[in-house]
mmCIF file of C-alpha atoms and ligand atoms in Angstrom:
data_model
loop_
_atom_site.group_PDB
_atom_site.id
_atom_site.type_symbol
_atom_site.label_atom_id
_atom_site.label_comp_id
_atom_site.label_asym_id
_atom_site.label_seq_id
_atom_site.Cartn_x
_atom_site.Cartn_y
_atom_site.Cartn_z
ATOM 1 C CA MET U 298 -14.135 -15.832 16.932
ATOM 2 C CA PRO U 299 -12.542 -15.445 13.472
ATOM 3 C CA LEU U 300 -9.485 -13.174 13.253
ATOM 4 C CA LEU U 301 -11.041 -11.438 10.248
ATOM 5 C CA GLU U 302 -14.736 -11.236 9.470
ATOM 6 C CA LEU U 303 -16.456 -9.435 6.610
ATOM 7 C CA ASP U 304 -20.241 -9.220 6.601
ATOM 8 C CA GLY U 305 -22.182 -8.001 3.592
ATOM 9 C CA VAL U 306 -19.382 -5.781 2.298
ATOM 10 C CA ASP U 307 -20.072 -3.593 -0.735
ATOM 11 C CA ALA U 308 -17.242 -1.596 -2.297
ATOM 12 C CA ALA U 309 -17.288 0.685 -5.328
ATOM 13 C CA TYR U 310 -15.218 2.984 -7.510
ATOM 14 C CA GLY U 311 -17.711 5.786 -8.063
ATOM 15 C CA GLU U 312 -20.629 4.237 -9.935
ATOM 16 C CA LEU U 313 -18.817 0.967 -10.509
ATOM 17 C CA ARG U 314 -19.609 -1.658 -7.836
ATOM 18 C CA ALA U 315 -16.696 -4.047 -7.327
ATOM 19 C CA LEU U 316 -17.919 -6.054 -4.283
ATOM 20 C CA TRP U 317 -21.509 -7.116 -3.697
ATOM 21 C CA GLY U 318 -22.496 -8.113 -0.168
ATOM 22 C CA LEU U 319 -19.328 -10.084 0.404
ATOM 23 C CA ASP U 320 -19.019 -12.368 3.442
ATOM 24 C CA LEU U 321 -15.593 -13.732 4.377
ATOM 25 C CA ARG U 322 -13.987 -15.317 7.462
ATOM 26 C CA VAL U 323 -10.365 -16.064 8.241
ATOM 27 C CA GLU U 324 -9.592 -18.046 11.379
ATOM 28 C CA GLU U 325 -6.419 -17.313 13.333
ATOM 29 C CA GLY U 326 -3.526 -19.405 11.971
ATOM 30 C CA GLU U 327 -5.192 -20.478 8.731
ATOM 31 C CA THR U 328 -4.235 -19.698 5.146
ATOM 32 C CA LEU U 329 -7.145 -18.603 2.960
ATOM 33 C CA ALA U 330 -6.681 -18.316 -0.797
ATOM 34 C CA VAL U 331 -9.020 -16.000 -2.683
ATOM 35 C CA VAL U 332 -9.127 -16.756 -6.391
ATOM 36 C CA GLY U 333 -10.956 -15.242 -9.324
ATOM 37 C CA ALA U 334 -10.444 -13.939 -12.840
ATOM 38 C CA ASN U 335 -9.295 -10.422 -13.737
ATOM 39 C CA GLY U 336 -11.742 -7.906 -12.322
ATOM 40 C CA ALA U 337 -13.397 -10.358 -9.915
ATOM 41 C CA GLY U 338 -12.738 -7.948 -7.050
ATOM 42 C CA LYS U 339 -9.747 -9.598 -5.352
ATOM 43 C CA SER U 340 -7.569 -6.488 -5.083
ATOM 44 C CA THR U 341 -10.586 -4.440 -4.014
ATOM 45 C CA LEU U 342 -11.197 -6.971 -1.234
ATOM 46 C CA LEU U 343 -7.612 -6.648 0.035
ATOM 47 C CA LYS U 344 -7.728 -2.842 -0.161
ATOM 48 C CA THR U 345 -10.947 -2.896 1.857
ATOM 49 C CA ILE U 346 -9.391 -5.103 4.554
ATOM 50 C CA ALA U 347 -6.217 -2.981 4.678
ATOM 51 C CA GLY U 348 -8.260 0.227 4.934
ATOM 52 C CA VAL U 349 -7.005 1.731 1.676
ATOM 53 C CA MET U 350 -10.645 1.629 0.517
ATOM 54 C CA HIS U 351 -13.756 1.968 2.634
ATOM 55 C CA PRO U 352 -16.849 -0.202 2.132
ATOM 56 C CA THR U 353 -20.057 1.530 1.070
ATOM 57 C CA ALA U 354 -22.004 -1.055 3.110
ATOM 58 C CA GLY U 355 -21.309 -3.918 5.493
ATOM 59 C CA ARG U 356 -18.828 -4.558 8.295
ATOM 60 C CA VAL U 357 -15.136 -5.440 8.531
ATOM 61 C CA ARG U 358 -14.130 -6.841 11.927
ATOM 62 C CA PHE U 359 -10.576 -7.674 12.945
ATOM 63 C CA ASP U 360 -10.112 -9.611 16.173
ATOM 64 C CA GLY U 361 -13.748 -8.824 16.983
ATOM 65 C CA ARG U 362 -13.317 -5.089 16.519
ATOM 66 C CA ASP U 363 -15.114 -3.048 13.854
ATOM 67 C CA VAL U 364 -12.259 -1.353 11.965
ATOM 68 C CA ALA U 365 -14.409 0.983 9.845
ATOM 69 C CA ASP U 366 -12.928 4.058 11.518
ATOM 70 C CA VAL U 367 -9.343 2.782 11.663
ATOM 71 C CA ALA U 368 -7.084 4.375 9.018
ATOM 72 C CA ASP U 369 -4.795 2.174 6.917
ATOM 73 C CA HIS U 370 -1.567 3.069 8.766
ATOM 74 C CA ARG U 371 -3.279 2.327 12.099
ATOM 75 C CA ARG U 372 -4.357 -1.082 10.783
ATOM 76 C CA VAL U 373 -0.673 -2.029 10.446
ATOM 77 C CA ALA U 374 -0.327 -1.318 14.160
ATOM 78 C CA LEU U 375 -3.340 -3.593 14.779
ATOM 79 C CA GLY U 376 -1.559 -6.348 12.858
ATOM 80 C CA ILE U 377 -2.832 -6.139 9.264
ATOM 81 C CA SER U 378 -0.077 -5.916 6.618
ATOM 82 C CA LEU U 379 -0.716 -5.735 2.873
ATOM 83 C CA VAL U 380 1.790 -6.701 0.204
ATOM 84 C CA PRO U 381 0.209 -4.995 -2.803
ATOM 85 C CA GLU U 382 0.436 -6.179 -6.390
ATOM 86 C CA GLY U 383 3.605 -4.952 -8.099
ATOM 87 C CA ARG U 384 6.163 -5.472 -5.272
ATOM 88 C CA ARG U 385 6.976 -1.863 -4.492
ATOM 89 C CA ILE U 386 10.298 -2.027 -2.665
ATOM 90 C CA PHE U 387 12.811 0.773 -2.234
ATOM 91 C CA ARG U 388 15.116 0.451 -5.235
ATOM 92 C CA SER U 389 18.016 2.417 -3.740
ATOM 93 C CA LEU U 390 18.031 0.481 -0.447
ATOM 94 C CA THR U 391 19.592 -2.932 0.090
ATOM 95 C CA VAL U 392 17.505 -6.005 0.877
ATOM 96 C CA GLN U 393 18.416 -5.736 4.540
ATOM 97 C CA GLU U 394 17.572 -2.021 4.652
ATOM 98 C CA ASN U 395 14.222 -2.701 2.954
ATOM 99 C CA LEU U 396 13.488 -5.305 5.614
ATOM 100 C CA GLN U 397 14.483 -2.917 8.394
ATOM 101 C CA VAL U 398 12.018 -0.330 7.047
ATOM 102 C CA GLY U 399 9.308 -2.919 7.677
ATOM 103 C CA ALA U 400 10.328 -3.132 11.318
ATOM 104 C CA TYR U 401 9.548 0.555 11.805
ATOM 105 C CA SER U 402 6.056 -0.040 13.206
ATOM 106 C CA ARG U 403 6.837 -3.390 14.669
ATOM 107 C CA ARG U 404 4.596 -5.425 16.932
ATOM 108 C CA PRO U 405 6.040 -8.070 19.233
ATOM 109 C CA GLY U 406 6.276 -11.454 17.538
ATOM 110 C CA PRO U 407 8.398 -14.120 15.894
ATOM 111 C CA TRP U 408 9.616 -12.173 12.850
ATOM 112 C CA ASP U 409 13.058 -10.624 12.659
ATOM 113 C CA LEU U 410 15.846 -10.555 10.038
ATOM 114 C CA ALA U 411 16.994 -14.089 10.843
ATOM 115 C CA ALA U 412 13.438 -15.470 10.565
ATOM 116 C CA VAL U 413 12.883 -13.747 7.201
ATOM 117 C CA PHE U 414 16.203 -15.082 5.830
ATOM 118 C CA ASP U 415 15.208 -18.510 7.103
ATOM 119 C CA ALA U 416 11.855 -18.341 5.279
ATOM 120 C CA PHE U 417 13.467 -16.915 2.111
ATOM 121 C CA PRO U 418 16.985 -18.381 1.816
ATOM 122 C CA LEU U 419 17.391 -16.630 -1.555
ATOM 123 C CA LEU U 420 17.384 -13.289 0.299
ATOM 124 C CA ALA U 421 20.136 -14.218 2.725
ATOM 125 C CA ASP U 422 22.678 -14.291 -0.133
ATOM 126 C CA ARG U 423 21.396 -10.981 -1.455
ATOM 127 C CA ARG U 424 21.138 -9.025 1.772
ATOM 128 C CA ASN U 425 23.560 -6.284 0.689
ATOM 129 C CA ARG U 426 22.276 -5.932 -2.867
ATOM 130 C CA ILE U 427 20.176 -2.861 -3.700
ATOM 131 C CA GLY U 428 16.549 -3.255 -4.754
ATOM 132 C CA ALA U 429 17.187 -2.039 -8.300
ATOM 133 C CA HIS U 430 19.568 -4.953 -8.897
ATOM 134 C CA LEU U 431 17.230 -7.705 -7.693
ATOM 135 C CA SER U 432 15.312 -10.128 -9.901
ATOM 136 C CA GLY U 433 11.508 -10.031 -9.859
ATOM 137 C CA GLY U 434 11.358 -12.996 -7.483
ATOM 138 C CA GLU U 435 13.907 -11.460 -5.116
ATOM 139 C CA GLN U 436 11.928 -8.218 -5.111
ATOM 140 C CA GLN U 437 8.742 -10.123 -4.314
ATOM 141 C CA ALA U 438 10.431 -12.016 -1.480
ATOM 142 C CA THR U 439 11.800 -8.715 -0.146
ATOM 143 C CA ALA U 440 8.325 -7.150 -0.260
ATOM 144 C CA ILE U 441 6.846 -10.079 1.675
ATOM 145 C CA GLY U 442 9.764 -10.110 4.126
ATOM 146 C CA ARG U 443 9.345 -6.396 4.746
ATOM 147 C CA ALA U 444 5.660 -6.910 5.597
ATOM 148 C CA LEU U 445 6.569 -9.792 7.934
ATOM 149 C CA MET U 446 9.087 -7.607 9.807
ATOM 150 C CA ALA U 447 6.103 -5.698 11.257
ATOM 151 C CA ASN U 448 4.996 -9.000 12.823
ATOM 152 C CA PRO U 449 1.494 -8.913 11.348
ATOM 153 C CA ARG U 450 -1.250 -11.122 12.722
ATOM 154 C CA LEU U 451 -2.763 -11.117 9.231
ATOM 155 C CA LEU U 452 -0.612 -10.986 6.102
ATOM 156 C CA LEU U 453 -2.443 -9.995 2.907
ATOM 157 C CA LEU U 454 -0.678 -11.061 -0.299
ATOM 158 C CA ASP U 455 -1.885 -9.748 -3.653
ATOM 159 C CA GLU U 456 -0.942 -11.904 -6.662
ATOM 160 C CA VAL U 457 2.573 -12.746 -5.546
ATOM 161 C CA SER U 458 3.179 -14.887 -8.638
ATOM 162 C CA LEU U 459 2.263 -12.233 -11.201
ATOM 163 C CA GLY U 460 4.918 -11.910 -13.900
ATOM 164 C CA LEU U 461 7.336 -14.357 -12.245
ATOM 165 C CA ALA U 462 8.861 -17.454 -13.820
ATOM 166 C CA PRO U 463 7.327 -20.716 -12.472
ATOM 167 C CA VAL U 464 10.528 -21.779 -10.706
ATOM 168 C CA VAL U 465 10.636 -18.464 -8.835
ATOM 169 C CA VAL U 466 6.947 -18.740 -7.950
ATOM 170 C CA GLY U 467 7.873 -22.068 -6.348
ATOM 171 C CA ASP U 468 10.524 -20.324 -4.204
ATOM 172 C CA ILE U 469 7.960 -17.782 -3.005
ATOM 173 C CA TYR U 470 5.237 -20.336 -2.284
ATOM 174 C CA ARG U 471 7.623 -22.641 -0.459
ATOM 175 C CA ALA U 472 7.876 -19.935 2.214
ATOM 176 C CA LEU U 473 4.146 -19.938 2.957
ATOM 177 C CA PRO U 474 4.098 -23.055 5.184
ATOM 178 C CA THR U 475 7.027 -21.568 7.149
ATOM 179 C CA ILE U 476 5.071 -18.346 7.545
ATOM 180 C CA ALA U 477 1.968 -20.242 8.679
ATOM 181 C CA ALA U 478 4.061 -22.369 11.068
ATOM 182 C CA LYS U 479 5.048 -19.192 12.910
ATOM 183 C CA GLY U 480 1.357 -18.558 13.550
ATOM 184 C CA THR U 481 0.953 -15.770 10.985
ATOM 185 C CA THR U 482 -2.491 -15.889 9.379
ATOM 186 C CA VAL U 483 -2.374 -15.452 5.605
ATOM 187 C CA LEU U 484 -4.926 -14.303 3.043
ATOM 188 C CA VAL U 485 -3.434 -14.820 -0.403
ATOM 189 C CA VAL U 486 -5.009 -13.612 -3.628
ATOM 190 C CA GLU U 487 -3.978 -15.743 -6.563
ATOM 191 C CA GLN U 488 -4.929 -16.360 -10.184
ATOM 192 C CA ASP U 489 -3.024 -19.640 -10.373
ATOM 193 C CA LEU U 490 -5.493 -22.254 -9.115
ATOM 194 C CA GLY U 491 -2.864 -24.966 -8.663
ATOM 195 C CA GLN U 492 -0.762 -22.744 -6.398
ATOM 196 C CA ALA U 493 -3.839 -21.595 -4.492
ATOM 197 C CA LEU U 494 -5.020 -25.147 -3.832
ATOM 198 C CA SER U 495 -1.557 -26.325 -2.805
ATOM 199 C CA VAL U 496 -0.962 -23.674 -0.135
ATOM 200 C CA ALA U 497 -4.416 -22.910 1.241
ATOM 201 C CA ASP U 498 -6.377 -24.463 4.075
ATOM 202 C CA ARG U 499 -9.498 -22.948 2.572
ATOM 203 C CA LEU U 500 -10.342 -21.405 -0.758
ATOM 204 C CA GLN U 501 -12.898 -18.760 -1.704
ATOM 205 C CA CYS U 502 -13.634 -17.996 -5.345
ATOM 206 C CA LEU U 503 -15.007 -14.639 -6.471
ATOM 207 C CA LEU U 504 -16.845 -13.893 -9.677
ATOM 208 C CA GLU U 505 -17.849 -10.323 -10.472
ATOM 209 C CA GLY U 506 -17.615 -9.244 -6.842
ATOM 210 C CA ARG U 507 -19.561 -12.152 -5.353
ATOM 211 C CA THR U 508 -18.549 -15.455 -3.748
ATOM 212 C CA VAL U 509 -19.323 -18.405 -6.002
ATOM 213 C CA LEU U 510 -17.429 -21.129 -4.116
ATOM 214 C CA GLU U 511 -16.008 -21.485 -0.616
ATOM 215 C CA ALA U 512 -14.660 -24.715 0.871
ATOM 216 C CA PRO U 513 -11.667 -26.399 2.541
ATOM 217 C CA ALA U 514 -8.965 -26.892 -0.109
ATOM 218 C CA VAL U 515 -8.807 -30.668 0.479
ATOM 219 C CA GLU U 516 -12.478 -30.979 -0.514
ATOM 220 C CA LEU U 517 -11.973 -29.238 -3.858
ATOM 221 C CA THR U 518 -10.691 -30.437 -7.199
ATOM 222 C CA ARG U 519 -8.981 -28.139 -9.626
ATOM 223 C CA GLU U 520 -11.857 -28.739 -12.068
ATOM 224 C CA GLN U 521 -14.457 -27.579 -9.533
ATOM 225 C CA VAL U 522 -12.507 -24.413 -8.806
ATOM 226 C CA ALA U 523 -11.926 -23.740 -12.513
ATOM 227 C CA ALA U 524 -15.656 -24.077 -13.216
ATOM 228 C CA ALA U 525 -16.490 -21.561 -10.472
ATOM 229 C CA TYR U 526 -13.655 -19.267 -11.602
ATOM 230 C CA PHE U 527 -15.071 -19.077 -15.120
ATOM 231 C CA GLY U 528 -18.693 -18.910 -13.939
ATOM 232 C CA LEU U 529 -19.601 -22.234 -15.504
ATOM 233 C CA GLU U 530 -21.789 -23.516 -12.681
HETATM 234 P P1 ATP E 56 -7.004 -8.155 -11.211
HETATM 235 O O1 ATP E 56 -6.538 -9.549 -11.157
HETATM 236 O O2 ATP E 56 -7.135 -7.634 -12.593
HETATM 237 O O3 ATP E 56 -6.289 -7.220 -10.282
HETATM 238 P P2 ATP E 56 -9.139 -8.219 -9.308
HETATM 239 O O4 ATP E 56 -9.929 -9.449 -9.080
HETATM 240 O O5 ATP E 56 -8.109 -7.859 -8.315
HETATM 241 O O6 ATP E 56 -8.521 -8.246 -10.728
HETATM 242 P P3 ATP E 56 -10.175 -5.606 -8.846
HETATM 243 O O7 ATP E 56 -8.889 -4.953 -9.209
HETATM 244 O O8 ATP E 56 -10.577 -5.646 -7.425
HETATM 245 O O9 ATP E 56 -10.207 -7.077 -9.430
HETATM 246 O O10 ATP E 56 -11.324 -4.940 -9.715
HETATM 247 C C1 ATP E 56 -12.709 -5.130 -9.509
HETATM 248 C C2 ATP E 56 -13.485 -4.190 -10.416
HETATM 249 O O11 ATP E 56 -13.205 -2.846 -10.043
HETATM 250 C C3 ATP E 56 -13.114 -4.307 -11.883
HETATM 251 O O12 ATP E 56 -14.292 -4.113 -12.640
HETATM 252 C C4 ATP E 56 -12.149 -3.175 -12.102
HETATM 253 O O13 ATP E 56 -12.199 -2.709 -13.437
HETATM 254 C C5 ATP E 56 -12.644 -2.115 -11.138
HETATM 255 N N1 ATP E 56 -11.566 -1.265 -10.631
HETATM 256 C C6 ATP E 56 -10.461 -1.695 -9.979
HETATM 257 N N2 ATP E 56 -9.672 -0.661 -9.629
HETATM 258 C C7 ATP E 56 -10.305 0.460 -10.053
HETATM 259 C C8 ATP E 56 -10.009 1.856 -9.983
HETATM 260 N N3 ATP E 56 -8.915 2.306 -9.379
HETATM 261 N N4 ATP E 56 -10.905 2.698 -10.530
HETATM 262 C C9 ATP E 56 -12.030 2.248 -11.134
HETATM 263 N N5 ATP E 56 -12.361 0.954 -11.228
HETATM 264 C C10 ATP E 56 -11.530 0.063 -10.706
#
């Protein structure tokens, strides 16, 4: 049984349909990358899984359970944690305090302060620095670390590389295998195809709210993904 299963999910903002009958599976322990151009529906997909938005049709099942009636804050308790686009950390709290906030609704599991500092060595040196004084990459790492402190079974990452310098993006992505090695399942939304292919076990490409490509990452070339991304095939 997949950890996460979407069947025929439609989602809309008023009259504007953003997802059209979307099917998606994530197996326990795997890393799925969802790629697509601006407006393809990637953030809408994550909001629908996290319960911030509710589908107008279709089913979302987590660990075999239909979560339609489970509110977003209850989904964290089930083990679904979303790191939204824009790395919203507490600017007046230190790195360590931000991480401790994430432990507030903590499930049992492998993640604690030491494990987060191990996955993101750049944070260990900054643990007493306040959020406002962190670089973009340090803020992003703090946001991901805070989500991990809840010990999610499924970590949802929305465009972690957005607006970051390439070298910093490398620091963030280097943590993903460590996260996966602890058994945390990851669904990462990414616009950078190279990054997506390098970290994912499987890749799903969306175009205008529909899946246009879905395959194990090792079976895909960058050219194939780019063609699907731009709707060229
Ligand atoms: P981006 O990379 O720009 O975030 P995305 O793939 O995440 O793109 P979504 O943000 O899910 O795409 O957007 C899907 C569609 O829904 C787009 O047509 C977008 O304009 C629309 N949309 C997204 N958010 C809203 C909103 N709050 N209100 C109305 N329409 C929205």
